[in-house]
């Protein structure tokens, strides 16, 4: 298993390199000139030329790409064009907020989605099954931005129960310090963005859990367990659910990566100070170094979580062996 983990870690290098090259190429294809965007339309040609030379934009594309990859290899993502601070510092200051939101959304999706799917599978064909699947269908078809606006209108504007904007103190920091009021304030700010981001994953997990469990419940070993007189709860939780978890774990890992990407919309709606909002602002300002650095870090985090999911397979199903 250690050899497998080392090999998978080594495979991260071409993945990250490919993400860096694709991000660099896509930003070159975007319309607009960062020099014009920052200096304005009234800037003289000499000023624009001097600014492009300062940023290295007047060099051949391959030279720009080589210099960019060399800087990335040294963990140097350059400086923000608009804020004039190191990109890595901006990323490290916003990444914890995004991870906090994505982690909270996945926790909510798992804690609610899997039990709902389990309940629907055990009550197949009943009103509970139909209601759960209707809720799941609503969750996978509802746009995130629309759900976010509805929640703000209901819980922040009409009922005035929860804040609609911003973030409190970092939740983990507040919990570790024992500051209960700060922790509660963090939870109040976190609740609406978390529900907005988790709703799609919750619906997807409930549908997948129902499907996987119904498949396993038809297997011979489950019928054998029932024939031996084991209690239905033991059959479901000890024999069926454990074998149905493999596709669920796969989806949870992939959905965490999607939550990082989906946080772009949610963070923008709620003014959450994470990497998603940073990327949106950087794109609007043509701040290419920030966009490149943020996308690269998100790709790296996504790849690491996929690796973690692969490594958990053997713990769930001992029949799986890594070669």
PDB file of C-alpha atoms in Angstrom:
ATOM      1  CA  UNK A   1       0.000   0.000   0.000  1.00  0.00           C
ATOM      2  CA  UNK A   2       2.895   2.361   0.738  1.00  0.00           C
ATOM      3  CA  UNK A   3       4.254   1.712  -2.750  1.00  0.00           C
ATOM      4  CA  UNK A   4       0.847   2.399  -4.256  1.00  0.00           C
ATOM      5  CA  UNK A   5       0.535   5.669  -2.311  1.00  0.00           C
ATOM      6  CA  UNK A   6       4.033   6.730  -3.397  1.00  0.00           C
ATOM      7  CA  UNK A   7       3.212   5.936  -7.033  1.00  0.00           C
ATOM      8  CA  UNK A   8      -0.028   7.918  -6.852  1.00  0.00           C
ATOM      9  CA  UNK A   9       1.786  10.850  -5.266  1.00  0.00           C
ATOM     10  CA  UNK A  10       4.318  10.740  -8.105  1.00  0.00           C
ATOM     11  CA  UNK A  11       1.449  10.821 -10.616  1.00  0.00           C
ATOM     12  CA  UNK A  12       0.289  14.098  -9.078  1.00  0.00           C
ATOM     13  CA  UNK A  13       3.232  15.842 -10.720  1.00  0.00           C
ATOM     14  CA  UNK A  14       2.020  15.468 -14.343  1.00  0.00           C
ATOM     15  CA  UNK A  15      -1.539  16.298 -13.219  1.00  0.00           C
ATOM     16  CA  UNK A  16      -0.458  19.550 -11.587  1.00  0.00           C
ATOM     17  CA  UNK A  17       1.838  20.336 -14.513  1.00  0.00           C
ATOM     18  CA  UNK A  18      -1.017  19.790 -16.981  1.00  0.00           C
ATOM     19  CA  UNK A  19      -3.301  22.008 -14.893  1.00  0.00           C
ATOM     20  CA  UNK A  20      -0.662  24.743 -14.897  1.00  0.00           C
ATOM     21  CA  UNK A  21      -0.205  24.574 -18.674  1.00  0.00           C
ATOM     22  CA  UNK A  22      -3.957  24.510 -19.391  1.00  0.00           C
ATOM     23  CA  UNK A  23      -4.605  27.429 -17.035  1.00  0.00           C
ATOM     24  CA  UNK A  24      -1.802  29.423 -18.628  1.00  0.00           C
ATOM     25  CA  UNK A  25      -3.108  28.698 -22.140  1.00  0.00           C
ATOM     26  CA  UNK A  26      -6.758  29.459 -21.332  1.00  0.00           C
ATOM     27  CA  UNK A  27      -5.912  32.832 -19.817  1.00  0.00           C
ATOM     28  CA  UNK A  28      -4.040  33.770 -22.974  1.00  0.00           C
ATOM     29  CA  UNK A  29      -7.193  33.067 -24.978  1.00  0.00           C
ATOM     30  CA  UNK A  30      -9.365  35.344 -22.858  1.00  0.00           C
ATOM     31  CA  UNK A  31     -10.303  38.659 -24.478  1.00  0.00           C
ATOM     32  CA  UNK A  32      -8.883  41.844 -23.032  1.00  0.00           C
ATOM     33  CA  UNK A  33      -5.454  43.226 -22.277  1.00  0.00           C
ATOM     34  CA  UNK A  34      -4.416  43.349 -18.603  1.00  0.00           C
ATOM     35  CA  UNK A  35      -2.361  46.478 -19.322  1.00  0.00           C
ATOM     36  CA  UNK A  36      -5.421  48.285 -20.723  1.00  0.00           C
ATOM     37  CA  UNK A  37      -7.620  46.941 -17.922  1.00  0.00           C
ATOM     38  CA  UNK A  38      -5.313  48.365 -15.269  1.00  0.00           C
ATOM     39  CA  UNK A  39      -4.106  51.590 -16.897  1.00  0.00           C
ATOM     40  CA  UNK A  40      -7.385  52.437 -18.612  1.00  0.00           C
ATOM     41  CA  UNK A  41      -8.317  53.233 -22.187  1.00  0.00           C
ATOM     42  CA  UNK A  42      -6.746  56.674 -21.932  1.00  0.00           C
ATOM     43  CA  UNK A  43      -3.243  55.278 -21.326  1.00  0.00           C
ATOM     44  CA  UNK A  44      -0.689  56.148 -24.004  1.00  0.00           C
ATOM     45  CA  UNK A  45       0.893  53.415 -26.189  1.00  0.00           C
ATOM     46  CA  UNK A  46       4.240  54.061 -24.492  1.00  0.00           C
ATOM     47  CA  UNK A  47       2.737  53.503 -21.037  1.00  0.00           C
ATOM     48  CA  UNK A  48       1.004  50.329 -22.202  1.00  0.00           C
ATOM     49  CA  UNK A  49       4.195  49.035 -23.794  1.00  0.00           C
ATOM     50  CA  UNK A  50       6.219  49.786 -20.658  1.00  0.00           C
ATOM     51  CA  UNK A  51       3.629  48.021 -18.474  1.00  0.00           C
ATOM     52  CA  UNK A  52       3.551  44.932 -20.711  1.00  0.00           C
ATOM     53  CA  UNK A  53       7.352  44.786 -20.579  1.00  0.00           C
ATOM     54  CA  UNK A  54       7.217  45.071 -16.795  1.00  0.00           C
ATOM     55  CA  UNK A  55       4.851  42.072 -16.623  1.00  0.00           C
ATOM     56  CA  UNK A  56       6.767  40.105 -19.232  1.00  0.00           C
ATOM     57  CA  UNK A  57       3.774  40.047 -21.564  1.00  0.00           C
ATOM     58  CA  UNK A  58       5.865  41.182 -24.543  1.00  0.00           C
ATOM     59  CA  UNK A  59       7.955  38.000 -24.485  1.00  0.00           C
ATOM     60  CA  UNK A  60       7.221  34.932 -26.666  1.00  0.00           C
ATOM     61  CA  UNK A  61       4.488  32.706 -25.249  1.00  0.00           C
ATOM     62  CA  UNK A  62       6.789  29.712 -24.760  1.00  0.00           C
ATOM     63  CA  UNK A  63       9.239  31.873 -22.834  1.00  0.00           C
ATOM     64  CA  UNK A  64       6.396  33.138 -20.628  1.00  0.00           C
ATOM     65  CA  UNK A  65       5.242  29.546 -20.057  1.00  0.00           C
ATOM     66  CA  UNK A  66       8.738  28.323 -19.202  1.00  0.00           C
ATOM     67  CA  UNK A  67       9.315  31.158 -16.752  1.00  0.00           C
ATOM     68  CA  UNK A  68       5.896  30.553 -15.185  1.00  0.00           C
ATOM     69  CA  UNK A  69       6.547  26.817 -14.697  1.00  0.00           C
ATOM     70  CA  UNK A  70       9.982  27.560 -13.241  1.00  0.00           C
ATOM     71  CA  UNK A  71       8.450  29.957 -10.721  1.00  0.00           C
ATOM     72  CA  UNK A  72       5.715  27.443  -9.851  1.00  0.00           C
ATOM     73  CA  UNK A  73       8.342  24.757  -9.225  1.00  0.00           C
ATOM     74  CA  UNK A  74       9.825  27.109  -6.603  1.00  0.00           C
ATOM     75  CA  UNK A  75       6.354  27.809  -5.119  1.00  0.00           C
ATOM     76  CA  UNK A  76       6.554  31.317  -6.525  1.00  0.00           C
ATOM     77  CA  UNK A  77       3.221  32.281  -8.093  1.00  0.00           C
ATOM     78  CA  UNK A  78       4.275  35.857  -8.742  1.00  0.00           C
ATOM     79  CA  UNK A  79       2.667  39.041  -7.438  1.00  0.00           C
ATOM     80  CA  UNK A  80      -0.882  40.235  -7.826  1.00  0.00           C
ATOM     81  CA  UNK A  81      -1.091  42.884 -10.538  1.00  0.00           C
ATOM     82  CA  UNK A  82      -3.799  44.875  -8.760  1.00  0.00           C
ATOM     83  CA  UNK A  83      -2.874  44.392  -5.085  1.00  0.00           C
ATOM     84  CA  UNK A  84       0.927  44.180  -5.505  1.00  0.00           C
ATOM     85  CA  UNK A  85       1.285  41.407  -2.935  1.00  0.00           C
ATOM     86  CA  UNK A  86       2.572  37.836  -3.412  1.00  0.00           C
ATOM     87  CA  UNK A  87      -0.088  35.575  -4.889  1.00  0.00           C
ATOM     88  CA  UNK A  88       0.819  32.775  -2.490  1.00  0.00           C
ATOM     89  CA  UNK A  89       0.053  35.055   0.449  1.00  0.00           C
ATOM     90  CA  UNK A  90      -3.379  35.864  -1.004  1.00  0.00           C
ATOM     91  CA  UNK A  91      -4.108  32.179  -1.568  1.00  0.00           C
ATOM     92  CA  UNK A  92      -3.003  31.134   1.907  1.00  0.00           C
ATOM     93  CA  UNK A  93      -5.131  33.874   3.453  1.00  0.00           C
ATOM     94  CA  UNK A  94      -8.300  32.762   1.616  1.00  0.00           C
ATOM     95  CA  UNK A  95      -7.838  28.975   1.317  1.00  0.00           C
ATOM     96  CA  UNK A  96      -8.834  28.213   4.956  1.00  0.00           C
ATOM     97  CA  UNK A  97     -12.200  29.925   4.459  1.00  0.00           C
ATOM     98  CA  UNK A  98     -12.898  27.893   1.327  1.00  0.00           C
ATOM     99  CA  UNK A  99     -11.828  24.638   2.982  1.00  0.00           C
ATOM    100  CA  UNK A 100     -14.033  25.433   5.975  1.00  0.00           C
ATOM    101  CA  UNK A 101     -17.057  26.008   3.750  1.00  0.00           C
ATOM    102  CA  UNK A 102     -16.410  22.983   1.518  1.00  0.00           C
ATOM    103  CA  UNK A 103     -15.781  20.688   4.499  1.00  0.00           C
ATOM    104  CA  UNK A 104     -18.931  21.867   6.285  1.00  0.00           C
ATOM    105  CA  UNK A 105     -21.010  21.323   3.150  1.00  0.00           C
ATOM    106  CA  UNK A 106     -19.668  17.791   2.642  1.00  0.00           C
ATOM    107  CA  UNK A 107     -20.265  16.920   6.308  1.00  0.00           C
ATOM    108  CA  UNK A 108     -23.874  18.113   6.061  1.00  0.00           C
ATOM    109  CA  UNK A 109     -24.367  16.277   2.760  1.00  0.00           C
ATOM    110  CA  UNK A 110     -23.005  13.007   4.166  1.00  0.00           C
ATOM    111  CA  UNK A 111     -24.846  13.212   7.491  1.00  0.00           C
ATOM    112  CA  UNK A 112     -28.168  13.963   5.786  1.00  0.00           C
ATOM    113  CA  UNK A 113     -27.846  12.334   2.343  1.00  0.00           C
ATOM    114  CA  UNK A 114     -26.763   8.827   3.357  1.00  0.00           C
ATOM    115  CA  UNK A 115     -29.455   8.380   6.065  1.00  0.00           C
ATOM    116  CA  UNK A 116     -32.112   9.667   3.647  1.00  0.00           C
ATOM    117  CA  UNK A 117     -30.977   7.210   0.975  1.00  0.00           C
ATOM    118  CA  UNK A 118     -30.908   4.417   3.542  1.00  0.00           C
ATOM    119  CA  UNK A 119     -34.404   5.293   4.700  1.00  0.00           C
ATOM    120  CA  UNK A 120     -35.703   5.406   1.123  1.00  0.00           C
ATOM    121  CA  UNK A 121     -34.171   2.011   0.331  1.00  0.00           C
ATOM    122  CA  UNK A 122     -35.654   0.371   3.428  1.00  0.00           C
ATOM    123  CA  UNK A 123     -39.076   1.928   2.744  1.00  0.00           C
ATOM    124  CA  UNK A 124     -39.018   1.272  -1.000  1.00  0.00           C
ATOM    125  CA  UNK A 125     -42.279   2.059  -2.747  1.00  0.00           C
ATOM    126  CA  UNK A 126     -43.756   3.951   0.205  1.00  0.00           C
ATOM    127  CA  UNK A 127     -44.562   7.621   0.672  1.00  0.00           C
ATOM    128  CA  UNK A 128     -41.232   8.084   2.460  1.00  0.00           C
ATOM    129  CA  UNK A 129     -39.351   6.721  -0.578  1.00  0.00           C
ATOM    130  CA  UNK A 130     -41.296   8.923  -2.986  1.00  0.00           C
ATOM    131  CA  UNK A 131     -40.870  12.044  -0.851  1.00  0.00           C
ATOM    132  CA  UNK A 132     -37.139  11.460  -0.437  1.00  0.00           C
ATOM    133  CA  UNK A 133     -36.610  10.971  -4.140  1.00  0.00           C
ATOM    134  CA  UNK A 134     -38.656  14.090  -4.951  1.00  0.00           C
ATOM    135  CA  UNK A 135     -36.457  16.063  -2.563  1.00  0.00           C
ATOM    136  CA  UNK A 136     -33.378  14.570  -4.225  1.00  0.00           C
ATOM    137  CA  UNK A 137     -34.685  15.456  -7.681  1.00  0.00           C
ATOM    138  CA  UNK A 138     -35.270  19.020  -6.501  1.00  0.00           C
ATOM    139  CA  UNK A 139     -31.754  19.202  -5.110  1.00  0.00           C
ATOM    140  CA  UNK A 140     -29.972  18.047  -8.269  1.00  0.00           C
ATOM    141  CA  UNK A 141     -32.039  20.308 -10.531  1.00  0.00           C
ATOM    142  CA  UNK A 142     -32.023  23.549  -8.513  1.00  0.00           C
ATOM    143  CA  UNK A 143     -29.292  26.070  -9.464  1.00  0.00           C
ATOM    144  CA  UNK A 144     -27.001  27.022  -6.582  1.00  0.00           C
ATOM    145  CA  UNK A 145     -27.339  30.771  -7.134  1.00  0.00           C
ATOM    146  CA  UNK A 146     -31.154  30.569  -7.094  1.00  0.00           C
ATOM    147  CA  UNK A 147     -31.224  28.536  -3.873  1.00  0.00           C
ATOM    148  CA  UNK A 148     -28.772  30.975  -2.301  1.00  0.00           C
ATOM    149  CA  UNK A 149     -30.936  33.975  -3.148  1.00  0.00           C
ATOM    150  CA  UNK A 150     -34.069  32.232  -1.809  1.00  0.00           C
ATOM    151  CA  UNK A 151     -32.380  31.383   1.490  1.00  0.00           C
ATOM    152  CA  UNK A 152     -31.131  34.953   1.903  1.00  0.00           C
ATOM    153  CA  UNK A 153     -34.589  36.369   1.225  1.00  0.00           C
ATOM    154  CA  UNK A 154     -36.244  33.987   3.709  1.00  0.00           C
ATOM    155  CA  UNK A 155     -33.807  33.663   6.622  1.00  0.00           C
ATOM    156  CA  UNK A 156     -31.884  36.955   6.403  1.00  0.00           C
ATOM    157  CA  UNK A 157     -34.324  39.488   4.967  1.00  0.00           C
ATOM    158  CA  UNK A 158     -37.781  38.252   6.018  1.00  0.00           C
ATOM    159  CA  UNK A 159     -37.097  36.375   9.275  1.00  0.00           C
ATOM    160  CA  UNK A 160     -33.828  38.169  10.164  1.00  0.00           C
ATOM    161  CA  UNK A 161     -32.500  35.003  11.799  1.00  0.00           C
ATOM    162  CA  UNK A 162     -29.167  34.672  10.057  1.00  0.00           C
ATOM    163  CA  UNK A 163     -26.622  37.039   8.487  1.00  0.00           C
ATOM    164  CA  UNK A 164     -26.602  37.202   4.708  1.00  0.00           C
ATOM    165  CA  UNK A 165     -23.057  38.388   4.186  1.00  0.00           C
ATOM    166  CA  UNK A 166     -19.509  37.784   5.367  1.00  0.00           C
ATOM    167  CA  UNK A 167     -17.816  35.356   7.695  1.00  0.00           C
ATOM    168  CA  UNK A 168     -17.333  35.330  11.447  1.00  0.00           C
ATOM    169  CA  UNK A 169     -14.163  34.210  13.156  1.00  0.00           C
ATOM    170  CA  UNK A 170     -12.609  30.997  11.797  1.00  0.00           C
ATOM    171  CA  UNK A 171     -14.749  28.211  13.277  1.00  0.00           C
ATOM    172  CA  UNK A 172     -11.909  25.872  14.219  1.00  0.00           C
ATOM    173  CA  UNK A 173      -9.982  28.691  15.848  1.00  0.00           C
ATOM    174  CA  UNK A 174     -13.054  29.754  17.843  1.00  0.00           C
ATOM    175  CA  UNK A 175     -13.705  26.170  18.990  1.00  0.00           C
ATOM    176  CA  UNK A 176     -10.097  25.583  20.028  1.00  0.00           C
ATOM    177  CA  UNK A 177      -9.990  28.839  21.972  1.00  0.00           C
ATOM    178  CA  UNK A 178     -13.185  27.918  23.833  1.00  0.00           C
ATOM    179  CA  UNK A 179     -14.844  31.187  22.839  1.00  0.00           C
ATOM    180  CA  UNK A 180     -18.489  30.062  22.678  1.00  0.00           C
ATOM    181  CA  UNK A 181     -19.902  33.374  21.451  1.00  0.00           C
ATOM    182  CA  UNK A 182     -17.368  33.532  18.605  1.00  0.00           C
ATOM    183  CA  UNK A 183     -18.108  29.907  17.692  1.00  0.00           C
ATOM    184  CA  UNK A 184     -21.854  30.569  17.595  1.00  0.00           C
ATOM    185  CA  UNK A 185     -21.293  33.670  15.467  1.00  0.00           C
ATOM    186  CA  UNK A 186     -19.163  31.608  13.087  1.00  0.00           C
ATOM    187  CA  UNK A 187     -21.877  28.967  12.838  1.00  0.00           C
ATOM    188  CA  UNK A 188     -24.546  31.593  12.136  1.00  0.00           C
ATOM    189  CA  UNK A 189     -22.459  32.987   9.256  1.00  0.00           C
ATOM    190  CA  UNK A 190     -21.610  29.491   8.015  1.00  0.00           C
ATOM    191  CA  UNK A 191     -25.103  27.998   8.021  1.00  0.00           C
ATOM    192  CA  UNK A 192     -26.667  29.529   4.889  1.00  0.00           C
ATOM    193  CA  UNK A 193     -23.603  29.121   2.608  1.00  0.00           C
ATOM    194  CA  UNK A 194     -23.205  25.548   3.846  1.00  0.00           C
ATOM    195  CA  UNK A 195     -26.812  24.591   3.119  1.00  0.00           C
ATOM    196  CA  UNK A 196     -26.617  26.247  -0.296  1.00  0.00           C
ATOM    197  CA  UNK A 197     -23.461  24.390  -1.232  1.00  0.00           C
ATOM    198  CA  UNK A 198     -24.520  21.086   0.359  1.00  0.00           C
ATOM    199  CA  UNK A 199     -27.984  20.760  -1.136  1.00  0.00           C
ATOM    200  CA  UNK A 200     -26.863  19.349  -4.491  1.00  0.00           C
ATOM    201  CA  UNK A 201     -24.428  16.889  -2.892  1.00  0.00           C
ATOM    202  CA  UNK A 202     -27.048  15.847  -0.331  1.00  0.00           C
ATOM    203  CA  UNK A 203     -29.509  15.029  -3.102  1.00  0.00           C
ATOM    204  CA  UNK A 204     -26.916  13.165  -5.130  1.00  0.00           C
ATOM    205  CA  UNK A 205     -25.757  11.097  -2.153  1.00  0.00           C
ATOM    206  CA  UNK A 206     -29.296  10.143  -1.138  1.00  0.00           C
ATOM    207  CA  UNK A 207     -30.069   8.913  -4.661  1.00  0.00           C
ATOM    208  CA  UNK A 208     -26.803   7.019  -4.907  1.00  0.00           C
ATOM    209  CA  UNK A 209     -27.172   5.441  -1.447  1.00  0.00           C
ATOM    210  CA  UNK A 210     -30.675   4.249  -2.272  1.00  0.00           C
ATOM    211  CA  UNK A 211     -29.539   2.742  -5.568  1.00  0.00           C
ATOM    212  CA  UNK A 212     -26.407   1.084  -4.138  1.00  0.00           C
ATOM    213  CA  UNK A 213     -28.255  -0.345  -1.150  1.00  0.00           C
ATOM    214  CA  UNK A 214     -31.088  -1.759  -3.248  1.00  0.00           C
ATOM    215  CA  UNK A 215     -28.516  -3.486  -5.460  1.00  0.00           C
ATOM    216  CA  UNK A 216     -26.710  -5.033  -2.494  1.00  0.00           C
ATOM    217  CA  UNK A 217     -29.918  -6.107  -0.750  1.00  0.00           C
ATOM    218  CA  UNK A 218     -30.620  -8.423  -3.704  1.00  0.00           C
ATOM    219  CA  UNK A 219     -27.303 -10.265  -3.325  1.00  0.00           C
ATOM    220  CA  UNK A 220     -27.202 -13.929  -2.235  1.00  0.00           C
ATOM    221  CA  UNK A 221     -25.188 -13.302   0.934  1.00  0.00           C
ATOM    222  CA  UNK A 222     -27.848 -10.868   2.145  1.00  0.00           C
ATOM    223  CA  UNK A 223     -30.574 -13.453   1.571  1.00  0.00           C
ATOM    224  CA  UNK A 224     -28.403 -15.990   3.387  1.00  0.00           C
ATOM    225  CA  UNK A 225     -28.036 -13.665   6.347  1.00  0.00           C
ATOM    226  CA  UNK A 226     -31.801 -13.209   6.477  1.00  0.00           C
ATOM    227  CA  UNK A 227     -32.341 -16.971   6.180  1.00  0.00           C
ATOM    228  CA  UNK A 228     -30.118 -17.451   9.228  1.00  0.00           C
ATOM    229  CA  UNK A 229     -32.563 -15.332  11.172  1.00  0.00           C
ATOM    230  CA  UNK A 230     -30.399 -12.268  11.663  1.00  0.00           C
ATOM    231  CA  UNK A 231     -32.209  -9.092  12.566  1.00  0.00           C
ATOM    232  CA  UNK A 232     -32.981  -6.811   9.608  1.00  0.00           C
ATOM    233  CA  UNK A 233     -30.985  -3.989  11.185  1.00  0.00           C
ATOM    234  CA  UNK A 234     -27.911  -6.236  11.402  1.00  0.00           C
ATOM    235  CA  UNK A 235     -28.396  -7.349   7.796  1.00  0.00           C
ATOM    236  CA  UNK A 236     -28.624  -3.771   6.525  1.00  0.00           C
ATOM    237  CA  UNK A 237     -25.887  -2.121   8.579  1.00  0.00           C
ATOM    238  CA  UNK A 238     -23.368  -4.964   8.914  1.00  0.00           C
ATOM    239  CA  UNK A 239     -23.698  -6.732   5.573  1.00  0.00           C
ATOM    240  CA  UNK A 240     -25.395  -4.488   3.029  1.00  0.00           C
ATOM    241  CA  UNK A 241     -24.382  -0.927   3.855  1.00  0.00           C
ATOM    242  CA  UNK A 242     -20.676  -1.682   4.161  1.00  0.00           C
ATOM    243  CA  UNK A 243     -20.564  -3.173   0.657  1.00  0.00           C
ATOM    244  CA  UNK A 244     -22.676  -0.357  -0.721  1.00  0.00           C
ATOM    245  CA  UNK A 245     -20.244   2.267   0.575  1.00  0.00           C
ATOM    246  CA  UNK A 246     -17.628   1.927  -2.180  1.00  0.00           C
ATOM    247  CA  UNK A 247     -19.428   3.993  -4.842  1.00  0.00           C
ATOM    248  CA  UNK A 248     -20.608   6.385  -2.123  1.00  0.00           C
ATOM    249  CA  UNK A 249     -17.063   7.058  -0.909  1.00  0.00           C
ATOM    250  CA  UNK A 250     -15.974   7.643  -4.501  1.00  0.00           C
ATOM    251  CA  UNK A 251     -18.702  10.217  -5.016  1.00  0.00           C
ATOM    252  CA  UNK A 252     -17.969  11.919  -1.678  1.00  0.00           C
ATOM    253  CA  UNK A 253     -14.353  12.412  -2.692  1.00  0.00           C
ATOM    254  CA  UNK A 254     -15.283  13.762  -6.105  1.00  0.00           C
ATOM    255  CA  UNK A 255     -17.975  15.997  -4.639  1.00  0.00           C
ATOM    256  CA  UNK A 256     -15.493  17.560  -2.253  1.00  0.00           C
ATOM    257  CA  UNK A 257     -13.540  18.696  -5.285  1.00  0.00           C
ATOM    258  CA  UNK A 258     -16.743  19.946  -6.872  1.00  0.00           C
ATOM    259  CA  UNK A 259     -17.549  21.779  -3.638  1.00  0.00           C
ATOM    260  CA  UNK A 260     -14.242  23.630  -3.920  1.00  0.00           C
ATOM    261  CA  UNK A 261     -15.139  24.663  -7.456  1.00  0.00           C
ATOM    262  CA  UNK A 262     -18.800  25.302  -6.654  1.00  0.00           C
ATOM    263  CA  UNK A 263     -17.750  27.528  -3.800  1.00  0.00           C
ATOM    264  CA  UNK A 264     -16.977  30.189  -6.419  1.00  0.00           C
ATOM    265  CA  UNK A 265     -20.694  30.892  -6.862  1.00  0.00           C
ATOM    266  CA  UNK A 266     -21.634  30.439  -3.206  1.00  0.00           C
ATOM    267  CA  UNK A 267     -18.821  32.654  -1.938  1.00  0.00           C
ATOM    268  CA  UNK A 268     -19.785  35.372  -4.393  1.00  0.00           C
ATOM    269  CA  UNK A 269     -23.447  35.280  -3.312  1.00  0.00           C
ATOM    270  CA  UNK A 270     -22.669  35.404   0.422  1.00  0.00           C
ATOM    271  CA  UNK A 271     -19.539  37.559   0.286  1.00  0.00           C
ATOM    272  CA  UNK A 272     -17.578  34.674   1.796  1.00  0.00           C
ATOM    273  CA  UNK A 273     -13.884  35.668   1.851  1.00  0.00           C
ATOM    274  CA  UNK A 274     -12.551  32.512   0.226  1.00  0.00           C
ATOM    275  CA  UNK A 275     -10.626  31.558  -2.878  1.00  0.00           C
ATOM    276  CA  UNK A 276     -13.747  31.449  -5.033  1.00  0.00           C
ATOM    277  CA  UNK A 277     -14.482  35.124  -4.502  1.00  0.00           C
ATOM    278  CA  UNK A 278     -10.785  35.892  -4.933  1.00  0.00           C
ATOM    279  CA  UNK A 279     -10.807  34.157  -8.341  1.00  0.00           C
ATOM    280  CA  UNK A 280     -13.949  35.982  -9.468  1.00  0.00           C
ATOM    281  CA  UNK A 281     -12.472  39.360  -8.521  1.00  0.00           C
ATOM    282  CA  UNK A 282      -9.154  38.475 -10.176  1.00  0.00           C
ATOM    283  CA  UNK A 283     -10.876  37.462 -13.429  1.00  0.00           C
ATOM    284  CA  UNK A 284     -12.805  40.743 -13.497  1.00  0.00           C
ATOM    285  CA  UNK A 285      -9.581  42.702 -12.970  1.00  0.00           C
ATOM    286  CA  UNK A 286      -7.522  40.575 -15.423  1.00  0.00           C
ATOM    287  CA  UNK A 287      -5.208  39.698 -12.542  1.00  0.00           C
ATOM    288  CA  UNK A 288      -3.736  36.662 -14.303  1.00  0.00           C
ATOM    289  CA  UNK A 289      -1.153  35.593 -11.681  1.00  0.00           C
ATOM    290  CA  UNK A 290      -3.875  35.299  -9.020  1.00  0.00           C
ATOM    291  CA  UNK A 291      -6.163  33.256 -11.296  1.00  0.00           C
ATOM    292  CA  UNK A 292      -3.338  30.938 -12.329  1.00  0.00           C
ATOM    293  CA  UNK A 293      -2.166  30.395  -8.769  1.00  0.00           C
ATOM    294  CA  UNK A 294      -5.650  29.821  -7.340  1.00  0.00           C
ATOM    295  CA  UNK A 295      -6.667  27.338 -10.036  1.00  0.00           C
ATOM    296  CA  UNK A 296      -3.418  25.445  -9.594  1.00  0.00           C
ATOM    297  CA  UNK A 297      -3.827  25.164  -5.826  1.00  0.00           C
ATOM    298  CA  UNK A 298      -7.441  24.002  -6.224  1.00  0.00           C
ATOM    299  CA  UNK A 299      -6.316  21.342  -8.710  1.00  0.00           C
ATOM    300  CA  UNK A 300      -3.680  20.153  -6.250  1.00  0.00           C
ATOM    301  CA  UNK A 301      -6.163  19.955  -3.352  1.00  0.00           C
ATOM    302  CA  UNK A 302      -8.661  18.112  -5.561  1.00  0.00           C
ATOM    303  CA  UNK A 303      -6.010  15.569  -6.588  1.00  0.00           C
ATOM    304  CA  UNK A 304      -4.946  14.997  -2.982  1.00  0.00           C
ATOM    305  CA  UNK A 305      -8.521  14.251  -1.926  1.00  0.00           C
ATOM    306  CA  UNK A 306      -8.924  11.795  -4.806  1.00  0.00           C
ATOM    307  CA  UNK A 307      -5.812  10.035  -3.576  1.00  0.00           C
ATOM    308  CA  UNK A 308      -7.246   9.922  -0.063  1.00  0.00           C
ATOM    309  CA  UNK A 309     -10.462   8.358  -1.396  1.00  0.00           C
ATOM    310  CA  UNK A 310      -8.516   5.674  -3.261  1.00  0.00           C
ATOM    311  CA  UNK A 311      -6.544   4.808  -0.148  1.00  0.00           C
ATOM    312  CA  UNK A 312      -9.692   4.380   1.940  1.00  0.00           C
ATOM    313  CA  UNK A 313     -11.023   1.621  -0.329  1.00  0.00           C
ATOM    314  CA  UNK A 314      -8.988  -1.093   1.361  1.00  0.00           C
ATOM    315  CA  UNK A 315     -10.317  -0.112   4.777  1.00  0.00           C
ATOM    316  CA  UNK A 316     -13.909  -0.392   3.585  1.00  0.00           C
ATOM    317  CA  UNK A 317     -13.516  -3.572   1.524  1.00  0.00           C
ATOM    318  CA  UNK A 318     -10.628  -5.839   2.647  1.00  0.00           C
ATOM    319  CA  UNK A 319     -10.908  -7.755  -0.633  1.00  0.00           C
ATOM    320  CA  UNK A 320      -9.272  -4.802  -2.389  1.00  0.00           C
ATOM    321  CA  UNK A 321      -5.509  -5.052  -2.614  1.00  0.00           C
ATOM    322  CA  UNK A 322      -3.158  -2.433  -4.000  1.00  0.00           C
ATOM    323  CA  UNK A 323      -0.523  -3.608  -6.444  1.00  0.00           C
TER     324      UNK A 323
END
